[in-house]
Amino acid sequence: MIEGGFPVPSTILVAGEPGTGKTTLSVQSLFDVARNGEVGIYLAAISEPPWVVQSFLSNFDFYDVDLVDTHKVVFSDLGSSLVYEPENLMERLQQVVETYQPSRLVIDPITPIREILERKGINDREFMHNLFAYLKTLSCTTIITAEQNYGTIPSSLESYMVDGIIVMSYPEEEGVRRKYLEVLKFRGTDHVTGRQLLDITREGLSVHAGLR
Ligand SMILES: Nc1ncnc2c1ncn2[C@@H]1O[C@H](COP(=O)(O)OP(=O)(O)O)[C@@H](O)[C@H]1O
Ligand SMILES: [Mg+2]
């Protein structure tokens, strides 16, 4: 759908409502990277601690304990620095990145991070600008998930800052809920347009591009 994969460096927003598959897509993509011998980091925000994410994802076939044990896929946490020292959040993030040198980084999800910073009186827009400036200096693809839908994307700061936007949705049509994935924007790429049917099975996500 995107001419062969994510550019490096690039930032990708994976937007969708709860349960649309954002975490599954992100983590499956980290295991893909790790199977190529590279390092992928999963940074959990406050909503779900990393061990919770790991325990439900370990049911998927793509989840490989060996890759976790050998630190090819690293599950880490921004939650405690968010709560206790939000002003040091950037530093904490940089520390994790510099320790593991990932070629793919997932921040899941960004929405509560911004809300907490705002509540603690820290300028969350400035944080976002610093974050994106930092990410541009890395040879890394960063996937940022956000609890958003088609209605909220046009007014969201991150949607302007990223290189690509993937929207995941599950509209109800004729009494049936189907999952979809759409590449809404992808800088410099002749990407497939329109919502594509998405399947989530034990094997992970698969997109049926072109099927209706
Ligand atoms: N083994 C499985 N087989 C099929 N579907 C699954 C399986 N595990 C999870 N799912 C689906 O994946 C969804 C969870 O996706 P998740 O990545 O947690 O979404 P999000 O991060 O957007 O909230 C569930 O709502 C469920 O429909
Ligand atoms: Mg999730």
Short mmCIF file of C-alpha atoms and ligand atoms in Angstrom, two decimals:
data_model
loop_
_atom_site.label_atom_id
_atom_site.label_comp_id
_atom_site.label_asym_id
_atom_site.label_seq_id
_atom_site.Cartn_x
_atom_site.Cartn_y
_atom_site.Cartn_z
CA MET A 1 0.00 0.00 0.00
CA ILE A 2 2.95 2.35 0.54
CA GLU A 3 5.42 1.26 -2.13
CA GLY A 4 7.34 -1.17 0.01
CA GLY A 5 7.61 0.15 3.54
CA PHE A 6 8.28 3.04 5.85
CA PRO A 7 11.04 5.49 4.84
CA VAL A 8 13.91 6.05 7.27
CA PRO A 9 13.79 8.39 9.05
CA SER A 10 10.08 9.05 9.16
CA THR A 11 7.25 9.56 11.60
CA ILE A 12 3.95 7.76 11.12
CA LEU A 13 0.73 8.48 12.95
CA VAL A 14 -1.51 5.47 13.51
CA ALA A 15 -4.87 6.95 14.45
CA GLY A 16 -7.99 5.13 15.54
CA GLU A 17 -10.53 4.62 18.27
CA PRO A 18 -9.98 2.04 21.03
CA GLY A 19 -9.92 -1.54 19.77
CA THR A 20 -9.25 -0.71 16.13
CA GLY A 21 -5.85 -2.47 16.18
CA LYS A 22 -3.29 0.33 16.70
CA THR A 23 -1.25 -1.48 19.33
CA THR A 24 -1.31 -4.75 17.39
CA LEU A 25 -0.13 -3.08 14.17
CA SER A 26 2.65 -1.23 15.98
CA VAL A 27 4.00 -4.20 17.87
CA GLN A 28 3.71 -6.59 14.91
CA SER A 29 5.83 -4.12 12.97
CA LEU A 30 8.47 -4.14 15.73
CA PHE A 31 8.75 -7.94 15.48
CA ASP A 32 9.17 -7.62 11.69
CA VAL A 33 12.09 -5.28 12.24
CA ALA A 34 13.59 -7.53 14.91
CA ARG A 35 13.41 -10.57 12.62
CA ASN A 36 15.71 -8.59 10.30
CA GLY A 37 18.22 -8.31 13.12
CA GLU A 38 17.37 -4.72 14.00
CA VAL A 39 16.03 -3.30 17.25
CA GLY A 40 12.48 -2.13 17.89
CA ILE A 41 11.35 -0.29 21.00
CA TYR A 42 7.83 -0.13 22.34
CA LEU A 43 7.24 2.80 24.69
CA ALA A 44 4.02 2.49 26.62
CA ALA A 45 2.34 5.64 27.76
CA ILE A 46 0.31 5.69 30.89
CA SER A 47 -2.87 3.96 29.74
CA GLU A 48 -1.48 0.41 29.67
CA PRO A 49 1.75 -0.68 31.37
CA PRO A 50 4.09 -2.60 29.03
CA TRP A 51 3.53 -5.95 30.77
CA VAL A 52 -0.22 -5.69 30.13
CA VAL A 53 0.42 -5.05 26.45
CA GLN A 54 2.90 -7.94 26.35
CA SER A 55 0.54 -10.36 28.02
CA PHE A 56 -2.25 -9.86 25.50
CA LEU A 57 0.07 -9.67 22.51
CA SER A 58 1.91 -12.85 23.45
CA ASN A 59 -1.10 -14.76 22.06
CA PHE A 60 -0.23 -13.65 18.54
CA ASP A 61 1.96 -15.85 16.36
CA PHE A 62 4.31 -12.94 15.57
CA TYR A 63 5.21 -12.53 19.26
CA ASP A 64 8.59 -14.20 19.74
CA VAL A 65 9.82 -14.44 23.35
CA ASP A 66 13.41 -14.99 22.17
CA LEU A 67 13.43 -11.62 20.42
CA VAL A 68 12.21 -9.99 23.64
CA ASP A 69 14.76 -11.84 25.80
CA THR A 70 17.60 -10.81 23.49
CA HIS A 71 16.45 -7.15 23.52
CA LYS A 72 15.63 -7.07 19.83
CA VAL A 73 12.13 -6.00 20.83
CA VAL A 74 12.25 -3.88 23.96
CA PHE A 75 9.13 -3.08 25.96
CA SER A 76 9.60 0.02 28.03
CA ASP A 77 7.56 2.57 29.84
CA LEU A 78 7.15 6.31 29.97
CA GLY A 79 4.42 6.07 32.58
CA SER A 80 6.45 6.65 35.75
CA SER A 81 8.42 9.60 34.38
CA LEU A 82 5.16 11.04 33.12
CA VAL A 83 3.65 10.93 36.58
CA TYR A 84 6.65 11.82 38.74
CA GLU A 85 8.88 13.94 36.54
CA PRO A 86 7.04 15.03 33.41
CA GLU A 87 9.57 17.81 32.82
CA ASN A 88 12.20 15.09 32.20
CA LEU A 89 10.12 13.13 29.72
CA MET A 90 12.24 14.05 26.69
CA GLU A 91 15.39 13.06 28.56
CA ARG A 92 13.91 9.71 29.55
CA LEU A 93 12.92 9.06 25.94
CA GLN A 94 16.37 10.00 24.65
CA GLN A 95 17.98 7.77 27.24
CA VAL A 96 16.00 4.73 26.08
CA VAL A 97 16.74 5.48 22.42
CA GLU A 98 20.45 5.99 23.01
CA THR A 99 20.70 2.78 25.05
CA TYR A 100 19.09 0.50 22.45
CA GLN A 101 19.68 2.37 19.13
CA PRO A 102 16.40 1.24 17.58
CA SER A 103 15.56 1.35 13.91
CA ARG A 104 11.89 1.44 14.84
CA LEU A 105 10.26 3.17 17.79
CA VAL A 106 6.63 3.01 18.89
CA ILE A 107 5.03 5.52 21.25
CA ASP A 108 1.63 4.11 22.22
CA PRO A 109 -0.45 6.24 22.60
CA ILE A 110 0.53 9.91 22.47
CA THR A 111 -2.90 11.24 23.48
CA PRO A 112 -2.63 10.72 27.28
CA ILE A 113 0.99 11.98 27.25
CA ARG A 114 -0.16 15.30 25.86
CA GLU A 115 -3.10 15.46 28.29
CA ILE A 116 -0.90 14.84 31.33
CA LEU A 117 1.72 17.39 30.27
CA GLU A 118 -1.01 19.94 29.78
CA ARG A 119 -2.54 19.18 33.18
CA LYS A 120 0.87 19.53 34.83
CA GLY A 121 1.30 22.97 33.29
CA ILE A 122 3.93 21.87 30.75
CA ASN A 123 3.53 23.20 27.22
CA ASP A 124 2.57 20.05 25.33
CA ARG A 125 2.87 21.71 21.90
CA GLU A 126 6.43 22.64 22.71
CA PHE A 127 7.05 19.06 23.84
CA MET A 128 5.70 17.79 20.51
CA HIS A 129 7.94 20.15 18.55
CA ASN A 130 10.98 19.06 20.56
CA LEU A 131 10.03 15.43 20.13
CA PHE A 132 9.72 15.71 16.34
CA ALA A 133 12.94 17.73 16.07
CA TYR A 134 14.72 14.99 18.02
CA LEU A 135 13.19 12.15 15.97
CA LYS A 136 14.44 13.79 12.76
CA THR A 137 18.01 13.39 13.98
CA LEU A 138 17.69 9.58 14.25
CA SER A 139 17.88 6.87 11.59
CA CYS A 140 14.65 5.46 12.86
CA THR A 141 11.02 5.08 11.86
CA THR A 142 8.74 6.25 14.65
CA ILE A 143 5.15 5.09 14.93
CA ILE A 144 2.99 7.28 17.15
CA THR A 145 -0.48 6.07 17.93
CA ALA A 146 -3.33 8.39 18.81
CA GLU A 147 -6.88 7.94 19.99
CA GLN A 148 -8.44 9.84 17.14
CA ASN A 149 -10.95 9.35 14.36
CA TYR A 150 -11.65 10.85 10.94
CA GLY A 151 -13.41 13.78 12.62
CA THR A 152 -10.58 14.79 14.94
CA ILE A 153 -7.57 14.19 12.65
CA PRO A 154 -7.81 17.45 10.65
CA SER A 155 -7.56 19.56 13.80
CA SER A 156 -4.79 17.57 15.50
CA LEU A 157 -1.27 18.92 15.76
CA GLU A 158 0.43 15.56 15.24
CA SER A 159 -1.35 14.94 11.95
CA TYR A 160 0.44 17.98 10.49
CA MET A 161 3.81 17.01 11.91
CA VAL A 162 4.04 13.41 10.73
CA ASP A 163 5.17 12.11 7.33
CA GLY A 164 2.41 9.53 7.10
CA ILE A 165 -1.03 8.90 8.57
CA ILE A 166 -2.70 5.50 8.85
CA VAL A 167 -6.30 5.53 10.09
CA MET A 168 -7.85 2.43 11.60
CA SER A 169 -11.61 2.27 12.02
CA TYR A 170 -14.52 -0.11 12.62
CA PRO A 171 -17.68 1.49 11.32
CA GLU A 172 -20.99 -0.31 11.67
CA GLU A 173 -22.54 -1.01 8.28
CA GLU A 174 -25.87 -2.79 7.93
CA GLY A 175 -25.58 -4.11 11.47
CA VAL A 176 -22.08 -5.51 10.94
CA ARG A 177 -18.87 -3.98 12.29
CA ARG A 178 -15.90 -4.35 9.96
CA LYS A 179 -12.36 -3.26 10.56
CA TYR A 180 -10.65 -1.00 8.04
CA LEU A 181 -7.24 0.52 7.49
CA GLU A 182 -6.60 3.58 5.34
CA VAL A 183 -3.39 5.33 4.36
CA LEU A 184 -4.59 8.92 4.59
CA LYS A 185 -1.32 10.66 3.87
CA PHE A 186 2.17 9.54 2.96
CA ARG A 187 4.71 12.14 1.94
CA GLY A 188 6.50 11.36 -1.29
CA THR A 189 4.78 8.03 -1.78
CA ASP A 190 2.24 6.94 -4.37
CA HIS A 191 0.11 5.13 -1.78
CA VAL A 192 -3.10 3.16 -2.17
CA THR A 193 -6.05 5.39 -1.28
CA GLY A 194 -9.36 4.59 0.37
CA ARG A 195 -10.37 2.36 3.27
CA GLN A 196 -9.19 -1.23 2.92
CA LEU A 197 -10.67 -4.21 4.74
CA LEU A 198 -8.57 -5.34 7.68
CA ASP A 199 -8.48 -8.74 9.36
CA ILE A 200 -7.03 -9.40 12.78
CA THR A 201 -6.37 -13.07 13.47
CA ARG A 202 -3.89 -15.04 15.59
CA GLU A 203 -1.35 -14.36 12.86
CA GLY A 204 -1.75 -10.62 13.27
CA LEU A 205 -3.06 -8.01 10.89
CA SER A 206 -3.68 -8.53 7.22
CA VAL A 207 -5.06 -5.96 4.82
CA HIS A 208 -7.12 -6.98 1.83
CA ALA A 209 -6.27 -4.06 -0.41
CA GLY A 210 -8.77 -3.77 -3.22
CA LEU A 211 -11.44 -5.98 -1.59
CA ARG A 212 -14.77 -4.45 -0.58
N1 LIG B 1 -6.27 -13.38 18.56
C1 LIG B 1 -7.06 -12.46 17.99
N2 LIG B 1 -7.80 -12.79 16.93
C2 LIG B 1 -8.58 -11.88 16.33
N3 LIG B 1 -8.72 -10.60 16.72
C3 LIG B 1 -8.01 -10.22 17.78
C4 LIG B 1 -7.15 -11.11 18.47
N4 LIG B 1 -6.58 -10.43 19.47
C5 LIG B 1 -7.07 -9.18 19.40
N5 LIG B 1 -7.93 -9.06 18.39
C6 LIG B 1 -8.65 -7.83 17.97
O1 LIG B 1 -7.74 -6.77 18.07
C7 LIG B 1 -8.35 -5.69 18.76
C8 LIG B 1 -7.38 -5.06 19.74
O2 LIG B 1 -6.56 -4.28 19.04
P1 LIG B 1 -5.56 -3.27 19.74
O3 LIG B 1 -4.35 -3.35 18.91
O4 LIG B 1 -5.44 -3.48 21.19
O5 LIG B 1 -6.37 -1.93 19.50
P2 LIG B 1 -6.05 -0.45 19.97
O6 LIG B 1 -4.62 -0.40 20.33
O7 LIG B 1 -6.43 0.34 18.76
O8 LIG B 1 -6.96 -0.18 21.11
C9 LIG B 1 -9.47 -6.26 19.55
O9 LIG B 1 -10.52 -5.34 19.59
C10 LIG B 1 -9.84 -7.51 18.80
O10 LIG B 1 -10.89 -7.21 17.92
MG MG B 2 -3.80 0.21 22.18
#
